[in-house]
Each structure stands twice: as structure tokens, then as C-alpha cells.
Amino acid sequence: MITTLLIIHGLMAVALLGALTHQSLSMWWPATKRAGSFLSAARAVSSSSYTNAIIVLFLITATLGGIIYPAYRLNIRVILQDYRLLVPEGSFELKEHFVTIGAGLLPAYWYFWRRPLSPDWAGTRAALTTILALIVWWAFLVGHVLNNIRGFGS
Amino acid sequence: MKLARILPLFSVAFAIAYALAVEYNLAVFTYHPQLRQFAFGVERPKAGPAMYWYGWIVTSVALALLVSAIALILPRSWVARVRVWSGLSWLIPAAVMVFFVYLLKGYFLR
């Protein structure tokens, strides 16, 4: 059961990572017209269309993470402590706090990304999206590395 | 959309409340995963670890809701200063993230 939830958690995280990266790219480095290259296509998306999907994906991914969190505390964290793997353990502690702060940011994120977009709040939107993108990238990489340390299904 | 206007304030209040909840261990409840038991308030570990994270989140949501509710009854002009909240809505959470990096520096500086 935990393994299934972990896989779904990972898949949701990938979708969230993609959506937030798209939104960040199109916001910081917008393409004026859609050219043929992969990168310009990634930059040419309508950034505001990702907002609701990002909020839903963030909440689903964080909730799934919260459900499987006790398994980490019982089976993985003790191994990290036994082997004195302080950096991975601390990285996960940061992930836990960053994701919580990210979840708390979602109401403001939704508010400032509401349509019609106000040009006055472009800077705020950029800052909020960047913070959320950093949080999600950090959470994804730390989760991936920790999964590799412990070994899948072990 | 009077309610929507307080959303940035909620985010700011949540970030601050969460930092306080973690720093002072203000968990509404404790979860003992080994025993699969919930306990009201902060409890020491019994068998296996004690988890306070869920309790910290509930504490923070409650405090942020309280602050938001107070803001709703304050003069409209005060809450309507969205420009102020627009800056703080990312600045304060970013500062709280830096605070956690500082709090957990012991893991990385040994």
C-alpha cells in the first residue's frame, strides 16, 4: 500500500514539477512567438492557465506525502540516523518545512494569479511562483535521493 | 470579493504561525506512528518516535484563520491595502524558509 502511494506521490510530483517549471519559464523568459524549438514551445505557454492545476497537484502531492510520512519516520529516518547521514536527514527536514510553507502560500498564489491578471502584481506573481518552484524542485530532488539511499521496496 | 482579499494575509500569518509552532513546539496533537495513536497536545515519544508535524500544521492553520477572521472585522481600508500584502505575501514566507535553514544548519555544518 505504502509503495503504491509512494509511486502515485512521485508521479504527481513530476506533473507538478512540469507545470511549475512551465509557468516559471513562461513568466521569466516569455517567448514572443511560438517557434519550432522545444525550448521556445516550453516558454510560449499561457502561464496563468497552469494556476489551478498547480494548486490541485500541490495539495494532492503534499497530502500523499503526509500519508506516507509515518513510514519514513519509522523505517527510513532511523537508518539515516544509525549511519549518521546528517545531510540527507536534514535535507528531508527542510523539505517537510518548505512544503508546509508552500501549501500556506497557495491562497496568496491563487489570489494574485486570478484572472484578469493585474499588471501591478506581476512582480508578486513572479516571486510567488519562483518560491513555489524552488520548494517543489527541492522536495522532488530530496525525495528522489532519499529513495535511492534506502532502496526501493527494501 | 471581500473574503478573497484576506488570502494574502492568511499566507503571511500561516508562515509566521508555522515558524512559531515549530520553534516552540506548539502542536495541537501528537501522533505516535508505531502505536498508530493520536494524543491531544504535545506528548513525549512512547514506543518509537513522536510526530508533531501534523499538529504544527493544525496549529498554524487555526492561528492564520484567527488572524484572517480578525482582519475581516477590521476597517475595510486596512485590509484593502493589498499592495502591502502583495509584497509581504512572498517576502515573509521566504524569510521563514531562511529561518528554517538557519534552524537546521546543524545537519549541514558538521
Coordinates of N, CA, C and O in Angstrom, one line a residue, chain A residues 94 97-98 101 105 127-128 131 134-135, chain B residues 11-12 15-16 18-20 87-103:
Chain A
L94 N 14.2 19.9 6.0 CA 13.9 21.1 5.3 C 12.8 21.0 4.3 O 11.9 21.8 4.2
H97 N 9.4 21.2 6.0 CA 9.0 22.6 6.4 C 8.8 23.4 5.1 O 7.8 24.2 5.1
F98 N 9.6 23.3 4.1 CA 9.4 24.1 2.9 C 8.0 23.7 2.3 O 7.3 24.6 1.8
I101 N 5.3 25.4 4.2 CA 5.2 26.9 3.8 C 4.6 27.1 2.4 O 3.8 28.0 2.2
L105 N 1.4 29.1 1.1 CA 1.5 30.2 0.1 C 0.3 30.1 -0.9 O 0.1 31.1 -1.6
A127 N 7.5 36.3 -7.9 CA 8.1 35.9 -6.7 C 7.5 34.7 -6.1 O 8.1 33.7 -5.7
L128 N 6.1 34.7 -6.1 CA 5.4 33.5 -5.5 C 5.7 32.3 -6.3 O 5.9 31.2 -5.8
I131 N 9.2 31.0 -5.7 CA 9.4 30.3 -4.4 C 8.7 28.9 -4.5 O 9.4 27.9 -4.0
L134 N 11.0 26.6 -6.5 CA 12.2 26.2 -5.7 C 11.8 25.1 -4.7 O 12.5 24.1 -4.5
I135 N 10.6 25.3 -4.0 CA 10.2 24.3 -3.0 C 9.9 23.0 -3.6 O 10.4 21.9 -3.1
Chain B
S11 N -1.8 33.8 4.1 CA -0.5 33.2 3.7 C 0.6 33.7 4.6 O 1.5 32.9 5.1
V12 N 0.6 35.0 4.8 CA 1.7 35.6 5.7 C 1.5 35.1 7.1 O 2.5 34.7 7.8
A15 N 2.7 31.4 7.5 CA 4.1 31.2 7.6 C 4.7 31.6 8.9 O 5.5 30.9 9.5
I16 N 4.2 32.7 9.5 CA 4.7 33.1 10.8 C 4.3 32.2 11.9 O 5.1 31.7 12.7
Y18 N 3.5 29.1 11.6 CA 4.2 27.8 11.4 C 5.6 27.8 12.0 O 6.0 26.9 12.7
A19 N 6.3 28.9 11.8 CA 7.7 29.1 12.4 C 7.6 29.1 13.9 O 8.4 28.4 14.6
L20 N 6.6 29.8 14.4 CA 6.4 29.8 15.9 C 6.0 28.4 16.4 O 6.5 28.0 17.5
G87 N 3.6 42.4 -1.3 CA 5.0 42.3 -1.1 C 5.3 41.3 0.0 O 6.1 40.4 -0.1
L88 N 4.5 41.4 1.1 CA 4.8 40.6 2.3 C 4.4 39.1 2.0 O 4.9 38.2 2.7
S89 N 3.4 38.9 1.1 CA 3.0 37.5 0.9 C 4.1 36.6 0.4 O 3.9 35.4 0.5
W90 N 5.1 37.1 -0.2 CA 6.2 36.3 -0.6 C 7.5 36.5 0.3 O 8.3 35.6 0.5
L91 N 7.6 37.8 0.7 CA 8.8 38.1 1.5 C 8.8 37.4 2.8 O 9.9 36.9 3.2
I92 N 7.7 37.4 3.6 CA 7.7 36.7 4.9 C 7.9 35.2 4.7 O 8.7 34.7 5.5
P93 N 7.1 34.5 3.9 CA 7.4 33.1 3.7 C 8.8 32.8 3.3 O 9.4 31.8 3.8
A94 N 9.4 33.7 2.4 CA 10.8 33.5 2.0 C 11.7 33.6 3.3 O 12.7 32.8 3.5
A95 N 11.4 34.6 4.1 CA 12.2 34.8 5.3 C 12.0 33.6 6.3 O 13.0 33.2 6.9
V96 N 10.8 33.1 6.3 CA 10.6 31.9 7.2 C 11.4 30.7 6.7 O 12.0 29.9 7.5
M97 N 11.5 30.6 5.4 CA 12.3 29.5 4.8 C 13.8 29.6 5.2 O 14.5 28.7 5.5
V98 N 14.3 30.9 5.1 CA 15.7 31.1 5.6 C 15.8 30.8 7.1 O 16.8 30.2 7.5
F99 N 14.8 31.1 7.8 CA 14.8 30.8 9.3 C 15.0 29.3 9.5 O 15.8 28.9 10.3
F100 N 14.3 28.5 8.7 CA 14.4 27.1 8.8 C 15.8 26.5 8.4 O 16.3 25.6 9.0
V101 N 16.3 27.2 7.4 CA 17.7 26.8 7.0 C 18.6 27.0 8.2 O 19.5 26.2 8.5
Y102 N 18.5 28.2 8.8 CA 19.3 28.5 10.0 C 19.0 27.5 11.1 O 20.0 27.1 11.8
L103 N 17.8 27.2 11.4 CA 17.4 26.3 12.5 C 18.0 25.0 12.3 O 18.4 24.3 13.3

